[in-house]
GROMACS .gro file of C-alpha atoms in nm:
model
  462
    1MET     CA    1   4.932   5.574   5.083
    2ARG     CA    2   4.658   5.424   5.297
    3ARG     CA    3   4.423   5.166   5.151
    4ARG     CA    4   4.104   5.134   5.351
    5THR     CA    5   3.958   4.791   5.383
    6GLY     CA    6   3.585   4.807   5.322
    7PRO     CA    7   3.307   4.553   5.367
    8GLY     CA    8   3.364   4.247   5.160
    9ARG     CA    9   3.745   4.265   5.159
   10ASP     CA   10   3.936   4.032   5.383
   11GLY     CA   11   3.686   4.022   5.663
   12PRO     CA   12   3.730   3.951   6.026
   13ALA     CA   13   3.768   3.589   5.943
   14GLY     CA   14   4.136   3.661   5.925
   15GLY     CA   15   4.242   3.746   5.570
   16ALA     CA   16   4.526   3.975   5.470
   17SER     CA   17   4.514   4.339   5.550
   18ALA     CA   18   4.731   4.624   5.435
   19GLY     CA   19   4.736   4.851   5.732
   20PRO     CA   20   4.840   5.211   5.720
   21GLY     CA   21   5.159   5.213   5.526
   22SER     CA   22   5.218   4.847   5.599
   23SER     CA   23   5.191   4.520   5.416
   24ALA     CA   24   5.174   4.309   5.730
   25VAL     CA   25   4.938   4.017   5.746
   26ARG     CA   26   4.630   4.070   5.957
   27THR     CA   27   4.635   3.872   6.275
   28PRO     CA   28   4.360   3.612   6.298
   29ASP     CA   29   4.052   3.720   6.491
   30PRO     CA   30   3.930   3.445   6.728
   31ASP     CA   31   3.583   3.602   6.743
   32ALA     CA   32   3.554   3.582   6.363
   33ARG     CA   33   3.641   3.213   6.377
   34TRP     CA   34   3.357   3.142   6.621
   35LEU     CA   35   3.122   3.351   6.405
   36ALA     CA   36   3.216   3.146   6.098
   37LEU     CA   37   3.154   2.821   6.286
   38LEU     CA   38   2.816   2.952   6.404
   39LEU     CA   39   2.714   3.045   6.050
   40HIS     CA   40   2.818   2.702   5.920
   41ALA     CA   41   2.617   2.532   6.193
   42ALA     CA   42   2.315   2.755   6.122
   43PHE     CA   43   2.331   2.677   5.750
   44PHE     CA   44   2.338   2.301   5.799
   45LEU     CA   45   2.064   2.325   6.062
   46LEU     CA   46   1.839   2.523   5.827
   47LEU     CA   47   1.921   2.292   5.538
   48GLY     CA   48   1.835   1.984   5.744
   49ALA     CA   49   1.514   2.140   5.873
   50SER     CA   50   1.405   2.241   5.521
   51LEU     CA   51   1.478   1.893   5.383
   52THR     CA   52   1.289   1.731   5.670
   53ARG     CA   53   0.988   1.957   5.616
   54PHE     CA   54   0.987   1.881   5.244
   55LEU     CA   55   1.004   1.505   5.297
   56MET     CA   56   0.721   1.522   5.549
   57ARG     CA   57   0.499   1.726   5.317
   58HIS     CA   58   0.594   1.568   4.982
   59PRO     CA   59   0.713   1.211   5.044
   60GLY     CA   60   0.635   1.050   4.711
   61GLU     CA   61   0.654   1.321   4.448
   62ALA     CA   62   0.865   1.298   4.135
   63ARG     CA   63   1.080   1.594   4.237
   64THR     CA   64   1.175   1.438   4.572
   65PRO     CA   65   1.489   1.257   4.444
   66TRP     CA   66   1.605   1.580   4.282
   67VAL     CA   67   1.548   1.777   4.602
   68ILE     CA   68   1.742   1.520   4.805
   69ALA     CA   69   2.028   1.517   4.555
   70LEU     CA   70   2.045   1.898   4.540
   71SER     CA   71   2.035   1.918   4.920
   72LEU     CA   72   2.332   1.685   4.947
   73THR     CA   73   2.513   1.875   4.673
   74LEU     CA   74   2.446   2.204   4.851
   75ALA     CA   75   2.581   2.060   5.177
   76VAL     CA   76   2.899   1.931   5.009
   77VAL     CA   77   2.962   2.259   4.825
   78HIS     CA   78   2.910   2.460   5.144
   79ALA     CA   79   3.148   2.231   5.335
   80LEU     CA   80   3.422   2.300   5.076
   81GLY     CA   81   3.422   2.672   5.166
   82PRO     CA   82   3.662   2.657   5.463
   83VAL     CA   83   3.898   2.435   5.262
   84LEU     CA   84   3.941   2.712   5.002
   85GLY     CA   85   4.041   2.966   5.267
   86SER     CA   86   3.893   3.305   5.349
   87ARG     CA   87   4.076   3.525   5.099
   88PRO     CA   88   3.880   3.669   4.802
   89THR     CA   89   4.041   3.457   4.531
   90PRO     CA   90   3.891   3.351   4.196
   91ARG     CA   91   3.836   3.000   4.335
   92ARG     CA   92   3.635   3.146   4.623
   93PHE     CA   93   3.422   3.352   4.384
   94THR     CA   94   3.356   3.042   4.171
   95TRP     CA   95   3.264   2.847   4.485
   96LEU     CA   96   3.018   3.118   4.595
   97ALA     CA   97   2.860   3.132   4.249
   98GLY     CA   98   2.811   2.754   4.248
   99LEU     CA   99   2.670   2.762   4.601
  100VAL     CA  100   2.413   3.031   4.511
  101ALA     CA  101   2.321   2.857   4.184
  102VAL     CA  102   2.252   2.522   4.355
  103TRP     CA  103   2.048   2.701   4.624
  104MET     CA  104   1.840   2.887   4.364
  105VAL     CA  105   1.757   2.565   4.177
  106LEU     CA  106   1.666   2.403   4.507
  107VAL     CA  107   1.440   2.697   4.601
  108VAL     CA  108   1.262   2.671   4.265
  109LEU     CA  109   1.191   2.301   4.330
  110ALA     CA  110   1.115   2.345   4.703
  111PRO     CA  111   1.042   2.700   4.827
  112SER     CA  112   1.087   2.599   5.192
  113PHE     CA  113   1.468   2.600   5.137
  114ALA     CA  114   1.452   2.981   5.115
  115TRP     CA  115   1.547   3.008   5.483
  116CYS     CA  116   1.901   2.894   5.397
  117ALA     CA  117   1.955   3.240   5.246
  118VAL     CA  118   2.033   3.393   5.586
  119PRO     CA  119   2.381   3.232   5.620
  120LEU     CA  120   2.441   3.304   5.251
  121PHE     CA  121   2.393   3.675   5.324
  122SER     CA  122   2.689   3.668   5.562
  123THR     CA  123   2.905   3.464   5.325
  124GLY     CA  124   2.848   3.707   5.040
  125LEU     CA  125   2.908   4.014   5.255
  126ARG     CA  126   3.235   3.873   5.390
  127LEU     CA  127   3.368   3.764   5.051
  128LEU     CA  128   3.249   4.011   4.787
  129PRO     CA  129   3.321   4.382   4.738
  130PRO     CA  130   3.050   4.611   4.880
  131ARG     CA  131   2.849   4.670   4.560
  132ALA     CA  132   2.864   4.309   4.447
  133ALA     CA  133   2.764   4.197   4.797
  134LEU     CA  134   2.458   4.426   4.794
  135VAL     CA  135   2.356   4.292   4.452
  136LEU     CA  136   2.384   3.936   4.581
  137VAL     CA  137   2.181   4.018   4.893
  138SER     CA  138   1.909   4.180   4.680
  139LEU     CA  139   1.897   3.875   4.452
  140LEU     CA  140   1.873   3.633   4.744
  141THR     CA  141   1.603   3.846   4.907
  142ALA     CA  142   1.398   3.845   4.586
  143PHE     CA  143   1.416   3.467   4.569
  144VAL     CA  144   1.310   3.442   4.932
  145VAL     CA  145   1.009   3.669   4.872
  146ALA     CA  146   0.910   3.469   4.563
  147ALA     CA  147   0.943   3.141   4.755
  148GLN     CA  148   0.732   3.270   5.044
  149LEU     CA  149   0.459   3.389   4.806
  150ARG     CA  150   0.453   3.046   4.638
  151LEU     CA  151   0.394   2.879   4.974
  152ALA     CA  152   0.122   3.126   5.078
  153THR     CA  153  -0.244   3.067   4.989
  154GLY     CA  154  -0.300   3.438   4.925
  155PHE     CA  155  -0.125   3.774   4.923
  156ASP     CA  156   0.033   3.855   5.258
  157PRO     CA  157   0.217   4.190   5.303
  158ASN     CA  158   0.440   4.036   5.572
  159LEU     CA  159   0.576   3.787   5.321
  160VAL     CA  160   0.674   4.073   5.091
  161LEU     CA  161   0.815   4.317   5.350
  162ALA     CA  162   0.961   4.089   5.617
  163PRO     CA  163   1.242   3.927   5.408
  164PRO     CA  164   1.381   4.264   5.284
  165ALA     CA  165   1.367   4.400   5.639
  166VAL     CA  166   1.553   4.098   5.775
  167ALA     CA  167   1.809   4.124   5.493
  168ALA     CA  168   1.858   4.495   5.561
  169VAL     CA  169   1.911   4.441   5.933
  170ALA     CA  170   2.150   4.150   5.874
  171THR     CA  171   2.346   4.352   5.616
  172ALA     CA  172   2.369   4.656   5.846
  173VAL     CA  173   2.490   4.447   6.139
  174LEU     CA  174   2.751   4.261   5.935
  175VAL     CA  175   2.878   4.576   5.766
  176HIS     CA  176   2.905   4.751   6.103
  177VAL     CA  177   3.096   4.457   6.252
  178ARG     CA  178   3.328   4.452   5.951
  179ARG     CA  179   3.402   4.822   5.974
  180GLN     CA  180   3.463   4.802   6.348
  181ALA     CA  181   3.708   4.518   6.292
  182ASP     CA  182   3.887   4.720   6.022
  183ARG     CA  183   3.908   5.024   6.250
  184GLN     CA  184   4.047   4.816   6.534
  185GLN     CA  185   4.303   4.660   6.301
  186GLU     CA  186   4.413   5.000   6.172
  187LEU     CA  187   4.433   5.130   6.528
  188ALA     CA  188   4.648   4.834   6.630
  189VAL     CA  189   4.881   4.895   6.334
  190ARG     CA  190   4.908   5.264   6.420
  191GLN     CA  191   4.983   5.182   6.782
  192ARG     CA  192   5.259   4.941   6.677
  193GLU     CA  193   5.406   5.204   6.446
  194LEU     CA  194   5.389   5.466   6.723
  195ILE     CA  195   5.562   5.234   6.968
  196GLU     CA  196   5.832   5.157   6.710
  197ASP     CA  197   5.880   5.532   6.648
  198LEU     CA  198   5.908   5.599   7.021
  199VAL     CA  199   6.160   5.318   7.070
  200ARG     CA  200   6.363   5.435   6.770
  201THR     CA  201   6.355   5.795   6.893
  202ARG     CA  202   6.462   5.682   7.239
  203ARG     CA  203   6.756   5.489   7.096
  204GLU     CA  204   6.861   5.783   6.878
  205LEU     CA  205   6.837   6.019   7.175
  206ALA     CA  206   7.043   5.782   7.389
  207ALA     CA  207   7.304   5.753   7.112
  208THR     CA  208   7.315   6.133   7.077
  209GLU     CA  209   7.357   6.177   7.451
  210ARG     CA  210   7.639   5.920   7.452
  211ARG     CA  211   7.814   6.101   7.167
  212GLU     CA  212   7.773   6.438   7.337
  213GLY     CA  213   7.897   6.295   7.665
  214THR     CA  214   8.199   6.142   7.490
  215LEU     CA  215   8.286   6.469   7.316
  216ALA     CA  216   8.245   6.665   7.639
  217GLU     CA  217   8.469   6.420   7.827
  218ARG     CA  218   8.729   6.436   7.551
  219GLN     CA  219   8.728   6.814   7.566
  220ARG     CA  220   8.756   6.810   7.945
  221LEU     CA  221   9.048   6.566   7.934
  222SER     CA  222   9.225   6.765   7.664
  223MET     CA  223   9.195   7.081   7.871
  224GLU     CA  224   9.313   6.900   8.185
  225ILE     CA  225   9.611   6.748   8.005
  226HIS     CA  226   9.701   7.083   7.847
  227ASP     CA  227   9.683   7.268   8.177
  228THR     CA  228   9.877   7.008   8.376
  229LEU     CA  229  10.083   6.745   8.196
  230ALA     CA  230  10.156   6.946   7.882
  231GLN     CA  231  10.256   7.255   8.078
  232GLY     CA  232  10.471   7.048   8.309
  233LEU     CA  233  10.645   6.865   8.024
  234SER     CA  234  10.713   7.195   7.848
  235SER     CA  235  10.867   7.336   8.167
  236GLN     CA  236  11.081   7.025   8.209
  237ARG     CA  237  11.205   7.055   7.852
  238MET     CA  238  11.305   7.419   7.893
  239LEU     CA  239  11.479   7.351   8.227
  240LEU     CA  240  11.673   7.056   8.087
  241GLN     CA  241  11.773   7.252   7.777
  242ALA     CA  242  11.892   7.537   7.995
  243ALA     CA  243  12.084   7.296   8.217
  244THR     CA  244  12.251   7.141   7.912
  245ARG     CA  245  12.370   7.481   7.787
  246ILE     CA  246  12.532   7.586   8.117
  247TRP     CA  247  12.639   7.243   8.245
  248ASP     CA  248  13.010   7.316   8.203
  249THR     CA  249  13.014   7.690   8.280
  250GLU     CA  250  12.761   7.705   8.566
  251PRO     CA  251  12.727   7.355   8.713
  252GLY     CA  252  12.548   7.473   9.028
  253THR     CA  253  12.273   7.646   8.835
  254ALA     CA  254  12.248   7.352   8.595
  255HIS     CA  255  12.200   7.109   8.886
  256ALA     CA  256  11.932   7.338   9.028
  257HIS     CA  257  11.747   7.328   8.693
  258VAL     CA  258  11.765   6.948   8.693
  259ARG     CA  259  11.628   6.927   9.046
  260THR     CA  260  11.346   7.166   8.953
  261ALA     CA  261  11.265   6.949   8.649
  262ALA     CA  262  11.258   6.642   8.875
  263GLY     CA  263  11.007   6.811   9.104
  264ILE     CA  264  10.789   6.899   8.807
  265THR     CA  265  10.814   6.535   8.698
  266ALA     CA  266  10.688   6.418   9.037
  267ARG     CA  267  10.387   6.649   9.017
  268ASN     CA  268  10.312   6.537   8.660
  269LEU     CA  269  10.323   6.174   8.773
  270ALA     CA  270  10.073   6.253   9.048
  271GLU     CA  271   9.847   6.422   8.793
  272ALA     CA  272   9.874   6.120   8.561
  273ARG     CA  273   9.772   5.889   8.845
  274ARG     CA  274   9.475   6.115   8.918
  275PHE     CA  275   9.367   6.088   8.553
  276VAL     CA  276   9.389   5.710   8.568
  277HIS     CA  277   9.182   5.708   8.887
  278ASP     CA  278   8.920   5.938   8.730
  279LEU     CA  279   8.893   5.718   8.421
  280ALA     CA  280   8.815   5.408   8.625
  281PRO     CA  281   8.444   5.313   8.656
  282ALA     CA  282   8.276   5.569   8.880
  283ASP     CA  283   8.117   5.306   9.104
  284LEU     CA  284   8.457   5.151   9.172
  285ALA     CA  285   8.632   5.486   9.206
  286GLU     CA  286   8.411   5.556   9.506
  287GLY     CA  287   8.567   5.255   9.681
  288ALA     CA  288   8.242   5.062   9.722
  289GLY     CA  289   8.373   4.741   9.563
  290LEU     CA  290   8.251   4.523   9.278
  291GLU     CA  291   7.946   4.378   9.454
  292ALA     CA  292   7.804   4.720   9.544
  293ALA     CA  293   7.888   4.848   9.195
  294LEU     CA  294   7.696   4.562   9.032
  295ARG     CA  295   7.394   4.623   9.256
  296ALA     CA  296   7.402   4.994   9.171
  297LEU     CA  297   7.427   4.906   8.801
  298ALA     CA  298   7.126   4.671   8.827
  299ALA     CA  299   6.923   4.939   9.004
  300ARG     CA  300   7.006   5.200   8.738
  301ALA     CA  301   6.927   4.961   8.453
  302THR     CA  302   6.587   4.882   8.606
  303ALA     CA  303   6.510   5.249   8.672
  304THR     CA  304   6.569   5.346   8.308
  305GLY     CA  305   6.257   5.156   8.197
  306GLY     CA  306   6.436   4.854   8.052
  307PRO     CA  307   6.413   4.496   8.179
  308ALA     CA  308   6.400   4.436   8.552
  309VAL     CA  309   6.756   4.347   8.657
  310ARG     CA  310   6.832   4.144   8.970
  311CYS     CA  311   7.177   4.107   9.125
  312HIS     CA  312   7.291   3.799   9.317
  313VAL     CA  313   7.623   3.732   9.490
  314GLU     CA  314   7.723   3.375   9.574
  315GLY     CA  315   8.014   3.292   9.798
  316THR     CA  316   8.258   3.525   9.968
  317ALA     CA  317   8.584   3.661   9.835
  318HIS     CA  318   8.874   3.541  10.054
  319ASN     CA  319   9.089   3.831   9.936
  320PRO     CA  320   9.002   4.165   9.772
  321LEU     CA  321   8.971   4.134   9.397
  322PRO     CA  322   9.241   4.312   9.197
  323ASP     CA  323   9.136   4.649   9.060
  324ARG     CA  324   9.183   4.530   8.700
  325VAL     CA  325   8.948   4.236   8.758
  326GLN     CA  326   8.682   4.452   8.921
  327SER     CA  327   8.699   4.712   8.646
  328ALA     CA  328   8.685   4.454   8.366
  329LEU     CA  329   8.390   4.263   8.516
  330LEU     CA  330   8.195   4.584   8.575
  331ARG     CA  331   8.258   4.700   8.217
  332ILE     CA  332   8.145   4.359   8.086
  333ALA     CA  333   7.826   4.382   8.293
  334GLN     CA  334   7.759   4.734   8.162
  335GLY     CA  335   7.808   4.629   7.800
  336ALA     CA  336   7.598   4.314   7.837
  337LEU     CA  337   7.307   4.501   7.999
  338ALA     CA  338   7.325   4.768   7.728
  339ASN     CA  339   7.291   4.498   7.462
  340VAL     CA  340   7.004   4.335   7.653
  341ALA     CA  341   6.815   4.665   7.675
  342GLU     CA  342   6.876   4.748   7.308
  343HIS     CA  343   6.845   4.416   7.127
  344ALA     CA  344   6.701   4.136   7.343
  345ASP     CA  345   6.340   4.256   7.403
  346ALA     CA  346   6.375   4.097   7.748
  347THR     CA  347   6.153   4.154   8.050
  348THR     CA  348   6.397   4.037   8.317
  349ALA     CA  349   6.772   3.997   8.349
  350ALA     CA  350   7.001   3.873   8.625
  351LEU     CA  351   7.358   3.951   8.729
  352THR     CA  352   7.522   3.671   8.929
  353LEU     CA  353   7.869   3.713   9.078
  354THR     CA  354   8.015   3.386   9.207
  355HIS     CA  355   8.328   3.376   9.423
  356LEU     CA  356   8.521   3.049   9.401
  357ASP     CA  357   8.852   2.951   9.554
  358ASP     CA  358   9.067   3.018   9.250
  359ARG     CA  359   8.846   3.225   9.022
  360VAL     CA  360   8.549   3.462   9.003
  361VAL     CA  361   8.258   3.416   8.760
  362LEU     CA  362   8.011   3.677   8.640
  363ASP     CA  363   7.693   3.555   8.468
  364ILE     CA  364   7.451   3.785   8.284
  365ALA     CA  365   7.125   3.608   8.189
  366ASP     CA  366   6.810   3.742   8.020
  367ASP     CA  367   6.479   3.600   7.901
  368GLY     CA  368   6.487   3.782   7.566
  369ARG     CA  369   6.454   3.656   7.214
  370GLY     CA  370   6.804   3.512   7.204
  371PHE     CA  371   7.011   3.448   6.894
  372ALA     CA  372   7.227   3.185   6.726
  373PRO     CA  373   7.584   3.250   6.852
  374ASP     CA  374   7.732   3.075   6.549
  375GLY     CA  375   7.482   3.214   6.296
  376PRO     CA  376   7.548   3.476   6.026
  377ALA     CA  377   7.372   3.750   6.224
  378ALA     CA  378   7.599   3.694   6.521
  379ALA     CA  379   7.903   3.692   6.294
  380THR     CA  380   7.798   4.025   6.146
  381GLU     CA  381   7.735   4.169   6.492
  382GLN     CA  382   8.074   4.056   6.612
  383ARG     CA  383   8.245   4.189   6.302
  384ASP     CA  384   8.085   4.533   6.274
  385THR     CA  385   7.874   4.689   6.545
  386PRO     CA  386   8.066   4.594   6.862
  387MET     CA  387   8.398   4.712   6.726
  388ARG     CA  388   8.245   5.052   6.652
  389ARG     CA  389   8.063   5.092   6.981
  390GLY     CA  390   8.281   4.887   7.219
  391HIS     CA  391   7.987   4.700   7.376
  392GLY     CA  392   8.000   4.380   7.176
  393LEU     CA  393   8.132   4.034   7.231
  394PRO     CA  394   8.479   4.101   7.084
  395ALA     CA  395   8.542   4.381   7.335
  396MET     CA  396   8.423   4.162   7.622
  397ARG     CA  397   8.639   3.870   7.509
  398ALA     CA  398   8.938   4.103   7.482
  399ARG     CA  399   8.890   4.224   7.840
  400VAL     CA  400   8.861   3.868   7.975
  401ARG     CA  401   9.152   3.743   7.764
  402GLN     CA  402   9.380   4.015   7.903
  403LEU     CA  403   9.309   3.874   8.249
  404GLY     CA  404   9.373   3.513   8.142
  405GLY     CA  405   9.006   3.415   8.161
  406ARG     CA  406   8.742   3.310   7.912
  407LEU     CA  407   8.399   3.430   7.796
  408THR     CA  408   8.120   3.189   7.697
  409VAL     CA  409   7.780   3.262   7.543
  410GLU     CA  410   7.484   3.023   7.554
  411SER     CA  411   7.179   3.127   7.353
  412ALA     CA  412   6.917   3.010   7.107
  413PRO     CA  413   6.641   3.196   6.922
  414GLY     CA  414   6.347   3.245   7.157
  415GLU     CA  415   6.525   3.100   7.462
  416GLY     CA  416   6.716   3.398   7.604
  417THR     CA  417   7.090   3.439   7.648
  418VAL     CA  418   7.343   3.359   7.922
  419LEU     CA  419   7.683   3.528   7.905
  420SER     CA  420   7.950   3.402   8.146
  421ALA     CA  421   8.285   3.567   8.218
  422GLU     CA  422   8.530   3.353   8.417
  423VAL     CA  423   8.850   3.514   8.546
  424PRO     CA  424   9.121   3.326   8.741
  425LEU     CA  425   9.253   3.482   9.059
  426PRO     CA  426   9.623   3.507   9.146
  427ASP     CA  427   9.761   3.282   9.418
  428PRO     CA  428   9.783   3.500   9.733
  429GLU     CA  429  10.098   3.309   9.845
  430VAL     CA  430  10.286   3.398   9.525
  431PRO     CA  431  10.425   3.753   9.522
  432ALA     CA  432  10.255   3.954   9.253
  433ALA     CA  433  10.463   4.130   8.992
  434PRO     CA  434  10.447   4.508   9.008
  435GLU     CA  435  10.174   4.644   8.783
  436VAL     CA  436  10.225   4.906   8.518
  437PRO     CA  437  10.107   5.249   8.633
  438GLY     CA  438   9.751   5.309   8.523
  439HIS     CA  439   9.654   4.941   8.547
  440GLY     CA  440   9.558   4.907   8.907
  441GLY     CA  441   9.885   4.973   9.097
  442GLU     CA  442  10.229   5.135   9.100
  443PRO     CA  443  10.574   4.980   9.140
  444ALA     CA  444  10.737   5.030   9.476
  445GLY     CA  445  10.902   5.366   9.495
  446HIS     CA  446  10.777   5.473   9.156
  447GLY     CA  447  10.707   5.840   9.135
  448ALA     CA  448  10.957   5.960   9.402
  449PRO     CA  449  11.160   6.258   9.288
  450ALA     CA  450  11.528   6.203   9.225
  451SER     CA  451  11.622   6.480   9.465
  452PRO     CA  452  11.430   6.731   9.670
  453GLU     CA  453  11.344   7.055   9.502
  454GLU     CA  454  11.542   7.343   9.634
  455PRO     CA  455  11.327   7.592   9.819
  456GLY     CA  456  11.287   7.919   9.647
  457THR     CA  457  11.382   7.791   9.301
  458PRO     CA  458  11.111   7.925   9.073
  459GLU     CA  459  10.950   7.710   8.811
  460GLU     CA  460  11.019   7.861   8.473
  461PRO     CA  461  10.716   7.955   8.264
  462VAL     CA  462  10.627   7.779   7.943
   0.00000   0.00000   0.00000
């Protein structure tokens, strides 16, 4: 439910405002602050001028001490207004009542102080509800008219009509300014809500697209595996079972079945290697290398409307980086940039790949809002979200730990974040152990069939 802020409630001087569907505090208006200072200066200027005029006209009268005392009291009471704040609280209402009462007594003793009513108009309109503010303005205007008539030697229509006209114009201007400020505040709140809705919708759409892409890829892989590996394994099983049954009675045919099964095994191994190659990061699968892949990643991240991402490469790799290292560092960069775009509210980010003699270092830095790495929010993030999505710090640490490296995070609230992944490189003079298939290489001779397939031997159906 919307609650409209009308004249007299939490004015532009920066009180609280309940925007549309929100309980957020109204942001202070710098223009209202200057207006308040101007009104205070005008009040004290008018008060000083009225007191000076009275002392010049009535220097030795019995009421002079009372006028001086009330003038000082009125100045002190008016100066206490900013101390009490700008919100419409009971203390502020009591202060305004005392201020008006002292002014009225002063006007009765010295009608020339009636000019101080002009700043009081603004104070009442900013503090009171609309109807109460209009009543106060009418009362002050009546006192001004009465004071002017007391000073006049005869009846003057200007003295009767001019004060109400001035009060009406001042009231209209202040009410219009107040309503404009309220409209602008409501518009700002609506814009913030619209931006939040758009960002939330964008995140939900991105999450939906990721889920749909994951399901589609799973379905594609399941179909590929069924049509290749599963069919091949089923054929091998049938051939080996048939060879087992006739091993003693028909050894030649049994050996032919075994050789056919070996050929099927070789083709299945080739298919498995193709799957592993297809599952590697696309940028690396194209053979462009880690540096080109990082630059392409930075360009894509910038083009999606997120923070501007720059990519720097320092040093030169003496030897090609192992495939596992390139894949892990690229995945870490992808996850880190995804978190920056989703959580950091950053405007710029930087990828820095540094080649050293015995290790390679990847730094991802952003100028976002940062966080406390050891705080409860970070602990929750590390415990829950990353393990579900695979883009969090635990997944990154696991990738680096598998390569014998380490991951460090430097951040503080409001100071951005720097994530650094350091991976040692193998000594090129030490022979490397053969890698497990699917992890960047194949053992020597792995995948060769045990014996050539005999020409013309049909592959049995599933």
